Coordinates of C-alpha atoms in Angstrom, one line a residue:
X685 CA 45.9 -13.6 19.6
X686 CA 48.9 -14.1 21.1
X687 CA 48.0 -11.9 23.8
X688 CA 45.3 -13.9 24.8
X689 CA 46.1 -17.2 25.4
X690 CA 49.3 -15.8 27.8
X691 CA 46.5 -15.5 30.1
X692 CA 44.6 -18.9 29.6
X693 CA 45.2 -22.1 31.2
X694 CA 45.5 -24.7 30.7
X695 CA 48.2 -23.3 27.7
X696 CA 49.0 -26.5 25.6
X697 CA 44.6 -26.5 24.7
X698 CA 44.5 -22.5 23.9
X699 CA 47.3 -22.8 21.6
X700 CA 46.0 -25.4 19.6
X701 CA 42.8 -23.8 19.7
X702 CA 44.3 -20.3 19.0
X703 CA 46.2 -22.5 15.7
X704 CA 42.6 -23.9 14.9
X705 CA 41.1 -20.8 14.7
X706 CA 43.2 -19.4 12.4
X707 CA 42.3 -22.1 10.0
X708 CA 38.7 -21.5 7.6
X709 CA 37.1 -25.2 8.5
X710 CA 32.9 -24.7 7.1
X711 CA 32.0 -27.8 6.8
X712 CA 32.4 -30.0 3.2
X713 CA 36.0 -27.4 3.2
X714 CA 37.9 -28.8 6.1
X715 CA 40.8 -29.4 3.7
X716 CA 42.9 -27.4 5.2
X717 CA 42.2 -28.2 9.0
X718 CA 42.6 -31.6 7.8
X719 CA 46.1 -31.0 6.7
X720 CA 47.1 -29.1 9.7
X721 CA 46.3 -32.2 11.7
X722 CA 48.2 -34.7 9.4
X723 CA 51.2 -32.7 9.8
X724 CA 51.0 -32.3 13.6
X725 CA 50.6 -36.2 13.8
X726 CA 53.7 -36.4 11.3
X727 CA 56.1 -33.9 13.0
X728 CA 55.1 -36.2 16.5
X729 CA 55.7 -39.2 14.4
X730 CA 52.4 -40.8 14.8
X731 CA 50.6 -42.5 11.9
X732 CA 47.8 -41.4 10.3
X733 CA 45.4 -42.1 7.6
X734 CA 42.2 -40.7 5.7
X735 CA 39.5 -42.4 4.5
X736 CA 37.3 -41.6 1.1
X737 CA 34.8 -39.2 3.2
X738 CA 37.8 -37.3 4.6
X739 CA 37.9 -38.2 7.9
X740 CA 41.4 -38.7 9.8
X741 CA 42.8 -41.0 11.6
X742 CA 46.1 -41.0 14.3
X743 CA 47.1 -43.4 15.7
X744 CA 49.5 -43.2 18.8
X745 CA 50.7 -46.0 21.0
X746 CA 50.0 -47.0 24.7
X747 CA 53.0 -45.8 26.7
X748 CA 54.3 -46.7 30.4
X749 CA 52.2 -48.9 32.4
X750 CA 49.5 -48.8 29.9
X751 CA 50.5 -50.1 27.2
X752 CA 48.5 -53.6 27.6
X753 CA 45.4 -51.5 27.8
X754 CA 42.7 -51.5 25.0
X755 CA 42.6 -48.8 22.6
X756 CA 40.4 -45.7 23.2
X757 CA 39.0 -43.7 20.3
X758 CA 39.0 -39.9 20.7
X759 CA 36.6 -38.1 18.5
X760 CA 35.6 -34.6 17.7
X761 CA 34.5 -33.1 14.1
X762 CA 36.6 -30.5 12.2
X763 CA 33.9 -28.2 11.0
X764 CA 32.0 -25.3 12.4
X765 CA 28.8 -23.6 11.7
X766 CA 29.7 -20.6 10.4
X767 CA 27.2 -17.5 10.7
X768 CA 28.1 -13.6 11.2
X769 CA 26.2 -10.5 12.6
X770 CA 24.5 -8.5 9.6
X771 CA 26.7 -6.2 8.5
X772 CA 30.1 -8.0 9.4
X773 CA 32.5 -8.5 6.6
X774 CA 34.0 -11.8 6.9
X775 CA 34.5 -14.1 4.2
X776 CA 34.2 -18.1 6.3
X777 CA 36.4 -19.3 3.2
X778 CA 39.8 -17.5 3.3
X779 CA 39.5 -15.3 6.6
X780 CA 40.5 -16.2 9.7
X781 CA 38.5 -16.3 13.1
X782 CA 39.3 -12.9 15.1
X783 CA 39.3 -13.7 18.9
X784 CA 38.6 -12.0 22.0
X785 CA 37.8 -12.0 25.5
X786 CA 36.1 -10.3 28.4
X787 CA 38.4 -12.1 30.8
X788 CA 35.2 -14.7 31.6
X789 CA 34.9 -16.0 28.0
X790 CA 36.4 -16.2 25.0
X791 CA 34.4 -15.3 21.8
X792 CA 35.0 -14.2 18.1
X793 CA 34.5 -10.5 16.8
X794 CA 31.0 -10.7 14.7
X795 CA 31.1 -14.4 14.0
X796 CA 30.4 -17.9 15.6
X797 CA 33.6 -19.2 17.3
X798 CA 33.6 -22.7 16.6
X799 CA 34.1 -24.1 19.8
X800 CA 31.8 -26.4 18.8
X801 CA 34.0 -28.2 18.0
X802 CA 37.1 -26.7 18.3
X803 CA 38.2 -27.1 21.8
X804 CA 37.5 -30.6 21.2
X805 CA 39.9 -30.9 18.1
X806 CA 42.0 -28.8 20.5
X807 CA 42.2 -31.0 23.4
X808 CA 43.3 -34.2 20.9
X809 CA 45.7 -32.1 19.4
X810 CA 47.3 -31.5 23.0
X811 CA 46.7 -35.5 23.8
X812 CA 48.9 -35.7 20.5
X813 CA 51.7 -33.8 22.0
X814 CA 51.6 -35.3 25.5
X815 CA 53.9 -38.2 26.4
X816 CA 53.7 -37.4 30.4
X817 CA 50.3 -39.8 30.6
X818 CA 50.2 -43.7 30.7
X819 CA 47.0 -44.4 28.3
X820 CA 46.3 -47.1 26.7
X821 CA 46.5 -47.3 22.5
X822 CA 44.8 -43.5 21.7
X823 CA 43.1 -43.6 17.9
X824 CA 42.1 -40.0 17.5
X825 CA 39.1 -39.6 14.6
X826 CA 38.9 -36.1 13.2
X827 CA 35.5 -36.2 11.2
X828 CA 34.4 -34.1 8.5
X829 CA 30.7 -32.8 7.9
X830 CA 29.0 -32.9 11.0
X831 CA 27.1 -29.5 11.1
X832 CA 25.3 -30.5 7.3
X833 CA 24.1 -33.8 8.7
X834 CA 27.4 -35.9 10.0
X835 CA 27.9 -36.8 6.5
X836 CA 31.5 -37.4 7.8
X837 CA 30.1 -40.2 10.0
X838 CA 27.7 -41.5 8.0
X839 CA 30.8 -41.8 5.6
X840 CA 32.9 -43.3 7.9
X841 CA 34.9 -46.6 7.0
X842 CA 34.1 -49.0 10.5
X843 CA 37.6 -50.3 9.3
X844 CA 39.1 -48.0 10.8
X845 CA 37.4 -48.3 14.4
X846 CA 39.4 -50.6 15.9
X847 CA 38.4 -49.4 19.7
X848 CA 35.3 -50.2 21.1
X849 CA 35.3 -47.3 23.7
X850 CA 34.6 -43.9 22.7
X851 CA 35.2 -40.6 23.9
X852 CA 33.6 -38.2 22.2
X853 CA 34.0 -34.1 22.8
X854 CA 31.3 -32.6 21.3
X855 CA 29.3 -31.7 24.0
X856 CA 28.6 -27.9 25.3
X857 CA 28.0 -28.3 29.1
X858 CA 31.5 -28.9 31.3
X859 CA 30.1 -31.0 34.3
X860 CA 27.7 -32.9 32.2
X861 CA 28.0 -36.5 30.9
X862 CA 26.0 -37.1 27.7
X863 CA 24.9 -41.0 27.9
X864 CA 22.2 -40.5 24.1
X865 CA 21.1 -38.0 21.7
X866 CA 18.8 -38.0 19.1
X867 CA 18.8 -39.2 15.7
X868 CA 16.8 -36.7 12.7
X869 CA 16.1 -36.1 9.1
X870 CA 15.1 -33.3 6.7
X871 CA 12.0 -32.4 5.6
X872 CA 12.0 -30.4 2.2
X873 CA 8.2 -29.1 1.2
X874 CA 8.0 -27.3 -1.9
X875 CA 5.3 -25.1 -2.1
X876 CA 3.9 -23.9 -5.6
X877 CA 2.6 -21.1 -6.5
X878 CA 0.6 -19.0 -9.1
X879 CA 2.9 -16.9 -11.4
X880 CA 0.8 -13.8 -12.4
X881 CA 2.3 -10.7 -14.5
X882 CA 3.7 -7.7 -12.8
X883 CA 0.3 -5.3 -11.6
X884 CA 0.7 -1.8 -12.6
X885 CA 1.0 1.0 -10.5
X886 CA 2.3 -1.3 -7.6
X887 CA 5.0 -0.6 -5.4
X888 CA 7.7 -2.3 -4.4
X889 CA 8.3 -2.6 -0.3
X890 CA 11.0 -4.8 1.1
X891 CA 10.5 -6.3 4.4
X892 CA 12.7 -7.7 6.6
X893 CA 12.8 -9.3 10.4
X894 CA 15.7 -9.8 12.1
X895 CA 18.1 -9.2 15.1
X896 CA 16.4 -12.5 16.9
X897 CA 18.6 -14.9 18.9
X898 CA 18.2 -17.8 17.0
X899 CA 20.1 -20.6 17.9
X900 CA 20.9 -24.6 18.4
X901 CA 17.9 -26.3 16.4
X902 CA 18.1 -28.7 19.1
X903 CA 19.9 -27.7 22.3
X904 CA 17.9 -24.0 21.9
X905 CA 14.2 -25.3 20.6
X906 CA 12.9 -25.2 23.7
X907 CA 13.4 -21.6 24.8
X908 CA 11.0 -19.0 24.1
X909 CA 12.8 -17.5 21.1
X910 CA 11.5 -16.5 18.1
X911 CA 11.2 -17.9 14.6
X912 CA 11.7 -15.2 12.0
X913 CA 9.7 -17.1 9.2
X914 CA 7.0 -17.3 11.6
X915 CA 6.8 -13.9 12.4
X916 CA 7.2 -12.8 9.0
X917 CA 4.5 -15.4 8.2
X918 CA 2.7 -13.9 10.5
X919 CA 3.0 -10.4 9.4
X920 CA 1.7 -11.1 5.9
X921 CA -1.4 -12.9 7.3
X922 CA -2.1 -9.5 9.5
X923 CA -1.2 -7.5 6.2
X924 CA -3.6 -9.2 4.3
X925 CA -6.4 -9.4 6.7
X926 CA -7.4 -5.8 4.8
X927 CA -5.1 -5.9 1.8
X928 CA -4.8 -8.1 -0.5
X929 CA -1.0 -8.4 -2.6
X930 CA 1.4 -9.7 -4.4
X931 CA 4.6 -11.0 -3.4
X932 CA 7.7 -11.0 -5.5
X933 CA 10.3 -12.7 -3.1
X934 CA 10.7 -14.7 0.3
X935 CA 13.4 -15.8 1.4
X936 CA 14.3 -16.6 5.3
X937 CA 16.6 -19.0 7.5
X938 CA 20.1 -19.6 7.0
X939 CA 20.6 -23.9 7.6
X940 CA 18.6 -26.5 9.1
X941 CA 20.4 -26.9 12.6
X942 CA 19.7 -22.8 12.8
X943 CA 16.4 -21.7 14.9
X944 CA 16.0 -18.9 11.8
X945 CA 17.4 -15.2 12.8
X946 CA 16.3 -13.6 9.8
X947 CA 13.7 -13.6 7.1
X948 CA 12.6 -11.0 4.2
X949 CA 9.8 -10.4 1.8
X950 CA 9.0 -8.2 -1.1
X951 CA 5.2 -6.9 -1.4
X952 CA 3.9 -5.3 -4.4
X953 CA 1.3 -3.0 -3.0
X954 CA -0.5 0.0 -4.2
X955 CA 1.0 3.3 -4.8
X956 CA -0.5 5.5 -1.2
X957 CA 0.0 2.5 0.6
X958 CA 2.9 3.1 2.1
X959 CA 2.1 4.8 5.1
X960 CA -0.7 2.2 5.9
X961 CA 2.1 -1.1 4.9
X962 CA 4.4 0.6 7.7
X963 CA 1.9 1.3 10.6
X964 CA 0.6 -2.1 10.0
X965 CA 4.2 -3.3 10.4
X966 CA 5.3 -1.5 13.3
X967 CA 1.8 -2.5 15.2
X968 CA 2.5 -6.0 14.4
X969 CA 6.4 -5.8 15.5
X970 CA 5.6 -3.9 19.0
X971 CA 3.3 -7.2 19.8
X972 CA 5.6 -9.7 19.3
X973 CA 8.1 -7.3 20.9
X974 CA 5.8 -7.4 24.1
X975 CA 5.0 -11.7 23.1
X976 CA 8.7 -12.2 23.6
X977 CA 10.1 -9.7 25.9
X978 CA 14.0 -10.6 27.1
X979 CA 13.9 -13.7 25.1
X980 CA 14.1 -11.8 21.9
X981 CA 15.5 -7.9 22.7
X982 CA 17.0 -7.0 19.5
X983 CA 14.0 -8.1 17.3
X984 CA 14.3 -5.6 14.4
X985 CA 11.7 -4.6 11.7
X986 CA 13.1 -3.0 8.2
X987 CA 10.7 -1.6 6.1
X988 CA 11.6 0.2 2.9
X989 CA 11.1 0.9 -0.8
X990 CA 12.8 -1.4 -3.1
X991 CA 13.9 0.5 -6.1
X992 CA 16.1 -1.3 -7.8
X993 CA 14.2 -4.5 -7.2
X994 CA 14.6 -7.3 -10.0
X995 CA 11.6 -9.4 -9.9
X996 CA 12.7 -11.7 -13.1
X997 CA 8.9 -12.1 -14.0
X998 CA 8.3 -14.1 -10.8
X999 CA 5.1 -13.2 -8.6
X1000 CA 3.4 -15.1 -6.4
X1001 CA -0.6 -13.9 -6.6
X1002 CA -2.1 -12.9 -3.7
X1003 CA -4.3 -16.6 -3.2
X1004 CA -0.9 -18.1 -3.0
X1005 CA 0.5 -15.4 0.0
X1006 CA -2.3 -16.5 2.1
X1007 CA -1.5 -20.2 1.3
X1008 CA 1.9 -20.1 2.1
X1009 CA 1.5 -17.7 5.2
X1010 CA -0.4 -19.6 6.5
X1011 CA 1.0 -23.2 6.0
X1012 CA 4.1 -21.6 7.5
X1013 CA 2.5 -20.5 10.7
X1014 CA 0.7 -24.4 11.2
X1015 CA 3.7 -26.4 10.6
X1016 CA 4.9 -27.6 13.5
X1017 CA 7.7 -25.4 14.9
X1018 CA 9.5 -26.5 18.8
X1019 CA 9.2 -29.2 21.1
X1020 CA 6.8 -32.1 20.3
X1021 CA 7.8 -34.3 23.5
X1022 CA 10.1 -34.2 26.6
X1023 CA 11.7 -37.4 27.4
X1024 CA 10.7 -39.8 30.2
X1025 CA 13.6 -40.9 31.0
X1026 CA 15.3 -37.3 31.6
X1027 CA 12.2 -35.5 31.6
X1028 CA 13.8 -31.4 31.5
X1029 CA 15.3 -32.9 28.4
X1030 CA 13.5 -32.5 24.9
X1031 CA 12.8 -35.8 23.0
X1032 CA 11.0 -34.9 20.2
X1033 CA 11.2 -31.7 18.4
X1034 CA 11.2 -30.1 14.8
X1035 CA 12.7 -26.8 13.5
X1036 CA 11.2 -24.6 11.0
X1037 CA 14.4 -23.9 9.5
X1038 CA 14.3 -22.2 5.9
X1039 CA 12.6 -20.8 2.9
X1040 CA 14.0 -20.1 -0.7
X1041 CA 12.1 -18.6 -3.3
X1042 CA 12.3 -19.9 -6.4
X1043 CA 10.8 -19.8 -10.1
X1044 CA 7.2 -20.7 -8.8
X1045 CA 8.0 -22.4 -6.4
X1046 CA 9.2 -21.6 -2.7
X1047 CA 10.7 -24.0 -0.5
X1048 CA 10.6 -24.7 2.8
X1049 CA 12.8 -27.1 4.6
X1050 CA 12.4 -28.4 8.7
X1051 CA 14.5 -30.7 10.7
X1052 CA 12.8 -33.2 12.7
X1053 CA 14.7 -35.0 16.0
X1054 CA 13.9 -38.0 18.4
X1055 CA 15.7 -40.6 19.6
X1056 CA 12.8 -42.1 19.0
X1057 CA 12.5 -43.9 15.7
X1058 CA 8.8 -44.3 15.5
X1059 CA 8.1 -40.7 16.9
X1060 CA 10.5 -38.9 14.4
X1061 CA 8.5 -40.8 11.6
X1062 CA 5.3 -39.6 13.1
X1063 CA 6.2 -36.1 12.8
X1064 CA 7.7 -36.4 9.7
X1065 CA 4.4 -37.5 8.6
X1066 CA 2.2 -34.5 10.4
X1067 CA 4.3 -32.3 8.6
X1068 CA 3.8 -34.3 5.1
X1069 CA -0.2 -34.6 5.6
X1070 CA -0.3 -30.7 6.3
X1071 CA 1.9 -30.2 3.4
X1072 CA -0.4 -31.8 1.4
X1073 CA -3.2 -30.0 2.4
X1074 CA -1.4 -27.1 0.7
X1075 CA -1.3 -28.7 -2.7
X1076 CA 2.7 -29.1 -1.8
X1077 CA 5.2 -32.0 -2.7
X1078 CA 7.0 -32.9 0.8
X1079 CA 10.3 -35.1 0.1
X1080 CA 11.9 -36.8 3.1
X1081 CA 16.0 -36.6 3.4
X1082 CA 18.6 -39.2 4.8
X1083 CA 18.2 -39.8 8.3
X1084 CA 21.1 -40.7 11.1
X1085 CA 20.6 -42.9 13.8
X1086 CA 20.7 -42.0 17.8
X1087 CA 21.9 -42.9 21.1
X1088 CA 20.3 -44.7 23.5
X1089 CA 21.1 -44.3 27.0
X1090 CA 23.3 -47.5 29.1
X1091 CA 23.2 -46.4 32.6
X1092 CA 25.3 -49.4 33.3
X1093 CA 28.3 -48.3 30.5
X1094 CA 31.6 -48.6 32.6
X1095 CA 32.6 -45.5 30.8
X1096 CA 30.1 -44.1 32.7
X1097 CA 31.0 -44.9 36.2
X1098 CA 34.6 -44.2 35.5
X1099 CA 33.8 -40.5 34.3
X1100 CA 31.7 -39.7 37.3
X1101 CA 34.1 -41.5 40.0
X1102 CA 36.7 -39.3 38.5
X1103 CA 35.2 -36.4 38.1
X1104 CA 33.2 -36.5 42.0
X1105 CA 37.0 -37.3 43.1
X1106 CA 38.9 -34.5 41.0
X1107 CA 36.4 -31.4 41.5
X1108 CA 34.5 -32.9 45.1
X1109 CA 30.9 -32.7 43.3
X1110 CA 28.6 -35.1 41.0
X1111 CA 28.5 -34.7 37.4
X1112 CA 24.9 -34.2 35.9
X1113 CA 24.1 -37.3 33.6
X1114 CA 22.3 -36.9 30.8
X1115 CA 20.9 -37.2 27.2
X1116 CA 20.8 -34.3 24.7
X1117 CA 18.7 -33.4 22.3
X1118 CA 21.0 -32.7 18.7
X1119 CA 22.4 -34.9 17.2
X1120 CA 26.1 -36.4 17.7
X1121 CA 28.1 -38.5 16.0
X1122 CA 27.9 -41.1 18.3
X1123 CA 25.1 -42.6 17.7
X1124 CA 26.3 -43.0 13.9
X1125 CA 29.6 -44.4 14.6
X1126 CA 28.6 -46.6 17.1
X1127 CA 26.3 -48.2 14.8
X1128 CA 29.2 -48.9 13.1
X1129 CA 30.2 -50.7 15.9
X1130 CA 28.2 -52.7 17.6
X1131 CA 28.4 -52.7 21.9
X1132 CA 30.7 -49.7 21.4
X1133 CA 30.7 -48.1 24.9
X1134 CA 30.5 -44.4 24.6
X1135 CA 30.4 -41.2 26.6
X1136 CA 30.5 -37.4 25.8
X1137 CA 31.4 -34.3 27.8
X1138 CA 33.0 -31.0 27.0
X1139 CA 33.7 -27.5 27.9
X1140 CA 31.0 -24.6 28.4
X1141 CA 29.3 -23.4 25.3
X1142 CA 26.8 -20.9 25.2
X1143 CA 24.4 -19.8 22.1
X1144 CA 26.2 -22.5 19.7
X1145 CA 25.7 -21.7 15.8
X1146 CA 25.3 -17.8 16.5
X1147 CA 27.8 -15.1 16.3
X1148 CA 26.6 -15.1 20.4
X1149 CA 28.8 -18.2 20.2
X1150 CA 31.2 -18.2 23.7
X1151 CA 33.2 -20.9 25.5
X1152 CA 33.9 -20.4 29.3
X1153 CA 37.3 -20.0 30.0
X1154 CA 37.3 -21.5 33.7
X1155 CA 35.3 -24.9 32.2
X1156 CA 38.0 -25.4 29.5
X1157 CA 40.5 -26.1 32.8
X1158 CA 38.0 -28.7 34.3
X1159 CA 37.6 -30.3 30.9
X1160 CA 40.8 -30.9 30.1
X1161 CA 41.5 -32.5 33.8
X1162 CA 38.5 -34.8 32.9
X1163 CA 40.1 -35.8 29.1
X1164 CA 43.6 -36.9 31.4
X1165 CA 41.6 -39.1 33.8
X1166 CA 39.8 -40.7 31.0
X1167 CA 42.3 -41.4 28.5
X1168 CA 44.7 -43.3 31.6
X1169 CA 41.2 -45.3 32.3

């Protein structure tokens, strides 16, 4: 990796995001990343501190003509979402992120690249090390958690926030200033079912759909990409339109800020069925493939004989398929509402995220988002009524708070004077719809003015996952404007 960042610029932000990289950072195990950081900050001889969620604090002291300014926090989260490309062996707990580049973007071989958000931990760790600008008191907060639902935040000890601007790097656009973003929750529906004994003379046929893009549960829901428990949902309904069966496993999604890739059943069907199970199958793939068309073009369909399948006594009769098929394909999957204020922005959404099949029971979990208070409950409760149409228990998670917009935040019309001046062009201005960690620490905070802006990320929480070389340059420009504000 070495090789690579002789060719990036600006150098000081590839090598700490090179040095990052090397370091395993899923999220509730940022341990390690954590430590890195603390002894950075000690070897510069800046202060730090940790609180009882794990996030970390350095503090580093105005310098030059700015030492009378007021103290700016700096904030980006330690973790990354860590998914891989079937049939890549990489283990997110010990091994270390390989790296490459097609000379326009830097990416990781098979995996996501957590650049979200690691070139913002990368740019504070180069604020760290550079004594050359005239800021203002810089507190730099590493949080912990973010991806599983900013527990890190949530967590937080407001003792520690002692600025009441924010600068926070979590944001995937470069020339875009997020000004809100939306709060969410979990919702957990367990569906149960009717165990019957295993039938006789049945065999056993693994299904599987996969290869889809899949995505940010928020930045992607509104493109037309496909939901593997859907279509596999889906499949089972067309299946059983002439043949009614069994199912002895369904399992699909990976996390709940993940537009599902994958998704896999096991039917127990007839012995001479096959041939029919696999035409079906293949019909029902080639329409989706013709539904979707670009959006999806490595949708996949495996169909096959499971042999040495261990069904442990659990089978879901074939009342209960139909059930669950088809609760799966009415609960409320994508955008629910654009905003009014941005309006090509999403404000409402939910995200069909997962399935796990369990001993009678499968569950299904969705994440709902809205800035909105009131309209997040309302989905929340769509998805609960339905829910209970299907005989199923619905449990509602924590929730974290959003953002709302202040066009008149003199963060704001710092960023955008200095960016128009520094690259001759307006920044867009916008909210986003995911959820950030500044809507949680600034309700820790109170009149905390707050801005977010970042390099160029596309297909975040895939192994798609890129940053754009040339926008890592403008960021950075931005983050030295801003920090001698």
């Amino acid at each position: 990796m070495n090789d690579l960042i002789q060719k990036l610029e600006p150098r000081v932000v590839w090598e700490n995001f090179v040095d990052i990289s090397l370091i395993p950072r899923r999220s509730n195990e940022e341990g390690r990343a954590r430590e890195f950081v603390q002894s950075k900050a000690r070897d510069l001889g800046l202060e730090s501190t940790a609180d009882s969620a794990g996030n970390l604090l350095v503090r580093k002291k105005g310098r030059g003509g700015g030492r009378e300014k007021p103290v700016a926090i700096l904030q980006s989260h330690l973790d990354m979402v860590c998914v891989a490309e079937k049939g890549t062996s990489h283990d997110f707990g010990k091994d270390p992120l390989r790296l490459r580049s097609d000379g326009k973007y830097v990416m990781a071989s098979g995996t996501s690249l957590g650049a979200d958000n690691g070139m913002g931990v990368a740019a504070m760790l180069a604020l760290m090390q550079d004594d050359s600008l005239e800021t203002g008191p810089l507190d730099f907060l590493f949080t912990v958690d973010e991806e599983t639902g900013l527990t890190g935040a949530l967590d937080l000890d407001p003792g520690l926030l002692r600025g009441r601007r924010l600068l926070n790097f979590d944001t995937s656009e470069e020339g875009t200033l997020i000004i809100g973003c939306s709060g969410g929750m979990n919702v957990v529906s367990t569906f149960p079912f009717t165990k019957i004994a295993m039938p006789a003379e049945s065999g056993h046929f693994s299904i599987g759909i996969g290869g889809l893009t899949g995505g940010h549960s928020g930045l992607d829901i509104h493109r037309h990409r496909a939901n593997a428990i859907k279509l596999l949902a889906g499949l089972l309904l067309e299946v059983g339109r002439v043949m009614r069966f069994p199912i002895c496993g369904f399992e699909g999604g990976d996390k709940s800020n993940v537009i599902p890739r994958e998704a896999s059943a096991v039917i127990l069907a007839p012995k001479g069925k096959e041939e029919w199970l696999e035409r079906t199958a293949l019909d029902y793939i080639a329409g989706k493939r013709k539904e979707y068309g670009p959006d999806e073009p490595n949708l996949q369909l495996e169909i096959k004989e499971a042999m040495d399948f261990q069904s442990k006594g659990h089978v879901m009769d074939a009342g209960s398929v139909a059930r669950l098929a088809e609760f799966l394909q009415e609960v409320p999957h994508g955008t629910a509402a654009m905003s009014r204020i941005f309006p090509d922005v999403v404000e409402t959404s939910s995200n069909l995220a997962t399935a796990r099949w369990g001993d009678g029971t499968v569950t299904v979990g969705m994440n709902c988002r809205s800035p909105v208070d009131a309209s997040m409950d309302a989905l929340a409760a769509s998805i609960k009524k339905l829910a209970d149409r299907f005989g199923m228990y619905t449990a509602l998670g924590s929730r974290y708070p959003g953002w709302l917009p202040d066009l008149d935040s003199p963060l704001l019309k710092k960023a955008r004077a200095a960016y128009k001046e520094k690259f001759g062009k307006e920044p867009k201005v916008r909210a986003v719809h995911a959820g950030l960690e500044c809507g949680v620490i600034g309700s820790k905070a109170p009149g905390m003015d707050i801005i977010s802006f970042g390099p160029t990320i596309k297909d975040l929480h895939s192994p798609r996952e890129r940053v754009e070389i040339s926008s890592v340059d403008r960021f950075w420009g931005l983050v030295k404007e801003m920090v001698e504000f």
